[in-house]
């Protein structure tokens, strides 16, 4: 009978002491976490956030408002390929959507720091341009 306490004591020791200590290899992460310097803490100047661009009016060379930005089209690398403008119509009724390449637009500082977008395209050219399909599938 005295064997039971010694067997129990041995089981407790093995449980708590475990196998002999072996060095633990550090797992290397698949990708290092981003460095703090790589994060953007403020809007670089001159630059505008998308939330300030969407809804902005677009003017032609004659200072006439020819449309307003309703969406941005981004490339896989994050660059803006084009802006989708709402042109024509009145209070959203009869508005046509047109994709305008960034090469056709210039960002200028406007009142209160809002972007002022200017295009060399005429009002007629925008009205005659092919419509942009806002309902088309995108990624």
mmCIF file of C-alpha atoms in Angstrom:
data_model
loop_
_atom_site.group_PDB
_atom_site.id
_atom_site.type_symbol
_atom_site.label_atom_id
_atom_site.label_comp_id
_atom_site.label_asym_id
_atom_site.label_seq_id
_atom_site.Cartn_x
_atom_site.Cartn_y
_atom_site.Cartn_z
ATOM 1 C CA UNK A 1 0.000 0.000 0.000
ATOM 2 C CA UNK A 2 2.794 2.490 0.602
ATOM 3 C CA UNK A 3 3.424 2.423 -3.165
ATOM 4 C CA UNK A 4 0.305 4.469 -3.954
ATOM 5 C CA UNK A 5 1.518 7.718 -2.343
ATOM 6 C CA UNK A 6 4.948 7.433 -4.009
ATOM 7 C CA UNK A 7 3.352 6.727 -7.405
ATOM 8 C CA UNK A 8 1.045 9.702 -6.964
ATOM 9 C CA UNK A 9 3.961 11.906 -5.955
ATOM 10 C CA UNK A 10 5.915 10.808 -9.047
ATOM 11 C CA UNK A 11 2.939 11.545 -11.314
ATOM 12 C CA UNK A 12 2.575 15.017 -9.795
ATOM 13 C CA UNK A 13 6.297 15.745 -10.264
ATOM 14 C CA UNK A 14 6.285 14.623 -13.896
ATOM 15 C CA UNK A 15 3.177 16.681 -14.597
ATOM 16 C CA UNK A 16 4.541 19.898 -13.144
ATOM 17 C CA UNK A 17 8.184 19.502 -14.103
ATOM 18 C CA UNK A 18 7.461 18.272 -17.596
ATOM 19 C CA UNK A 19 10.095 17.126 -20.054
ATOM 20 C CA UNK A 20 13.627 18.491 -19.821
ATOM 21 C CA UNK A 21 13.980 22.126 -20.868
ATOM 22 C CA UNK A 22 14.704 22.555 -24.545
ATOM 23 C CA UNK A 23 15.420 25.852 -26.271
ATOM 24 C CA UNK A 24 12.338 27.227 -27.969
ATOM 25 C CA UNK A 25 12.788 28.356 -31.549
ATOM 26 C CA UNK A 26 11.292 31.709 -32.311
ATOM 27 C CA UNK A 27 8.801 31.557 -35.127
ATOM 28 C CA UNK A 28 9.596 34.053 -37.826
ATOM 29 C CA UNK A 29 6.451 35.899 -38.917
ATOM 30 C CA UNK A 30 5.482 35.601 -42.557
ATOM 31 C CA UNK A 31 5.576 39.370 -42.961
ATOM 32 C CA UNK A 32 7.017 41.936 -40.609
ATOM 33 C CA UNK A 33 4.573 44.425 -39.132
ATOM 34 C CA UNK A 34 4.570 47.821 -40.837
ATOM 35 C CA UNK A 35 7.037 50.308 -39.459
ATOM 36 C CA UNK A 36 5.543 53.335 -37.773
ATOM 37 C CA UNK A 37 7.313 55.556 -40.302
ATOM 38 C CA UNK A 38 5.358 53.879 -43.128
ATOM 39 C CA UNK A 39 1.989 54.983 -41.735
ATOM 40 C CA UNK A 40 0.382 58.221 -42.878
ATOM 41 C CA UNK A 41 -0.577 60.377 -39.920
ATOM 42 C CA UNK A 42 -1.783 63.393 -41.874
ATOM 43 C CA UNK A 43 -2.768 64.338 -45.386
ATOM 44 C CA UNK A 44 0.384 65.168 -47.393
ATOM 45 C CA UNK A 45 0.317 68.567 -49.049
ATOM 46 C CA UNK A 46 -0.828 69.178 -51.713
ATOM 47 C CA UNK A 47 -3.302 66.325 -51.622
ATOM 48 C CA UNK A 48 -7.025 65.828 -51.071
ATOM 49 C CA UNK A 49 -8.932 62.975 -49.508
ATOM 50 C CA UNK A 50 -11.531 61.182 -51.624
ATOM 51 C CA UNK A 51 -14.262 62.377 -49.276
ATOM 52 C CA UNK A 52 -13.422 65.972 -50.208
ATOM 53 C CA UNK A 53 -13.194 65.247 -53.933
ATOM 54 C CA UNK A 54 -16.537 63.412 -54.222
ATOM 55 C CA UNK A 55 -19.229 66.028 -54.556
ATOM 56 C CA UNK A 56 -16.808 68.700 -55.759
ATOM 57 C CA UNK A 57 -17.874 70.752 -58.768
ATOM 58 C CA UNK A 58 -15.856 70.541 -61.979
ATOM 59 C CA UNK A 59 -15.291 73.667 -64.055
ATOM 60 C CA UNK A 60 -14.224 74.217 -67.655
ATOM 61 C CA UNK A 61 -11.671 76.760 -68.896
ATOM 62 C CA UNK A 62 -14.421 79.411 -69.078
ATOM 63 C CA UNK A 63 -15.095 78.993 -65.322
ATOM 64 C CA UNK A 64 -18.498 77.371 -65.979
ATOM 65 C CA UNK A 65 -19.495 74.441 -63.813
ATOM 66 C CA UNK A 66 -19.787 71.461 -66.149
ATOM 67 C CA UNK A 67 -20.402 68.681 -63.629
ATOM 68 C CA UNK A 68 -19.684 67.268 -60.199
ATOM 69 C CA UNK A 69 -17.585 64.312 -59.041
ATOM 70 C CA UNK A 70 -19.702 61.313 -58.031
ATOM 71 C CA UNK A 71 -17.061 58.563 -57.866
ATOM 72 C CA UNK A 72 -13.388 57.666 -58.330
ATOM 73 C CA UNK A 73 -12.000 54.766 -60.368
ATOM 74 C CA UNK A 74 -8.825 53.290 -58.866
ATOM 75 C CA UNK A 75 -6.244 51.063 -60.514
ATOM 76 C CA UNK A 76 -4.880 47.964 -58.764
ATOM 77 C CA UNK A 77 -1.805 49.908 -57.635
ATOM 78 C CA UNK A 78 -3.982 52.549 -55.957
ATOM 79 C CA UNK A 79 -3.589 55.317 -58.515
ATOM 80 C CA UNK A 80 -6.712 57.185 -59.605
ATOM 81 C CA UNK A 81 -7.471 56.297 -63.233
ATOM 82 C CA UNK A 82 -10.474 58.549 -63.706
ATOM 83 C CA UNK A 83 -13.213 60.470 -61.991
ATOM 84 C CA UNK A 84 -16.875 59.808 -62.688
ATOM 85 C CA UNK A 85 -18.731 63.077 -63.204
ATOM 86 C CA UNK A 86 -22.429 63.749 -63.132
ATOM 87 C CA UNK A 87 -23.159 66.122 -66.030
ATOM 88 C CA UNK A 88 -26.327 67.764 -67.295
ATOM 89 C CA UNK A 89 -29.636 67.344 -65.587
ATOM 90 C CA UNK A 90 -31.195 69.429 -62.879
ATOM 91 C CA UNK A 91 -31.124 68.480 -59.181
ATOM 92 C CA UNK A 92 -30.105 64.944 -60.113
ATOM 93 C CA UNK A 93 -32.905 64.438 -62.649
ATOM 94 C CA UNK A 94 -31.596 63.611 -66.109
ATOM 95 C CA UNK A 95 -27.982 63.453 -64.919
ATOM 96 C CA UNK A 96 -25.588 61.537 -67.158
ATOM 97 C CA UNK A 97 -22.470 59.914 -65.693
ATOM 98 C CA UNK A 98 -19.222 60.247 -67.616
ATOM 99 C CA UNK A 99 -15.783 58.809 -66.815
ATOM 100 C CA UNK A 100 -13.091 61.448 -67.310
ATOM 101 C CA UNK A 101 -9.423 60.342 -67.297
ATOM 102 C CA UNK A 102 -7.167 62.102 -64.799
ATOM 103 C CA UNK A 103 -5.072 63.405 -67.722
ATOM 104 C CA UNK A 104 -8.081 65.606 -68.614
ATOM 105 C CA UNK A 105 -8.384 67.102 -65.114
ATOM 106 C CA UNK A 106 -6.325 69.472 -62.984
ATOM 107 C CA UNK A 107 -6.612 69.926 -59.237
ATOM 108 C CA UNK A 108 -6.302 73.519 -58.114
ATOM 109 C CA UNK A 109 -6.740 74.872 -54.600
ATOM 110 C CA UNK A 110 -10.173 76.398 -54.227
ATOM 111 C CA UNK A 111 -11.995 78.320 -51.552
ATOM 112 C CA UNK A 112 -11.583 77.062 -47.961
ATOM 113 C CA UNK A 113 -9.020 74.493 -49.081
ATOM 114 C CA UNK A 114 -11.517 72.438 -51.055
ATOM 115 C CA UNK A 115 -10.197 71.079 -54.336
ATOM 116 C CA UNK A 116 -11.165 72.965 -57.459
ATOM 117 C CA UNK A 117 -11.246 70.646 -60.434
ATOM 118 C CA UNK A 118 -10.790 72.071 -63.902
ATOM 119 C CA UNK A 119 -11.102 70.243 -67.221
ATOM 120 C CA UNK A 120 -10.286 71.340 -70.735
ATOM 121 C CA UNK A 121 -13.385 69.505 -71.967
ATOM 122 C CA UNK A 122 -16.389 71.559 -72.984
ATOM 123 C CA UNK A 123 -19.888 71.085 -71.628
ATOM 124 C CA UNK A 124 -20.966 69.764 -75.048
ATOM 125 C CA UNK A 125 -18.097 67.254 -75.191
ATOM 126 C CA UNK A 126 -19.096 65.902 -71.779
ATOM 127 C CA UNK A 127 -22.756 65.624 -72.779
ATOM 128 C CA UNK A 128 -21.804 63.731 -75.958
ATOM 129 C CA UNK A 129 -19.303 61.418 -74.228
ATOM 130 C CA UNK A 130 -20.277 57.768 -73.701
ATOM 131 C CA UNK A 131 -22.138 57.144 -70.451
ATOM 132 C CA UNK A 132 -20.313 55.505 -67.557
ATOM 133 C CA UNK A 133 -22.227 52.509 -66.166
ATOM 134 C CA UNK A 134 -22.377 52.976 -62.387
ATOM 135 C CA UNK A 135 -24.159 49.632 -62.029
ATOM 136 C CA UNK A 136 -21.406 47.598 -63.735
ATOM 137 C CA UNK A 137 -19.670 44.947 -61.658
ATOM 138 C CA UNK A 138 -16.438 46.017 -60.034
ATOM 139 C CA UNK A 139 -13.993 44.320 -57.727
#
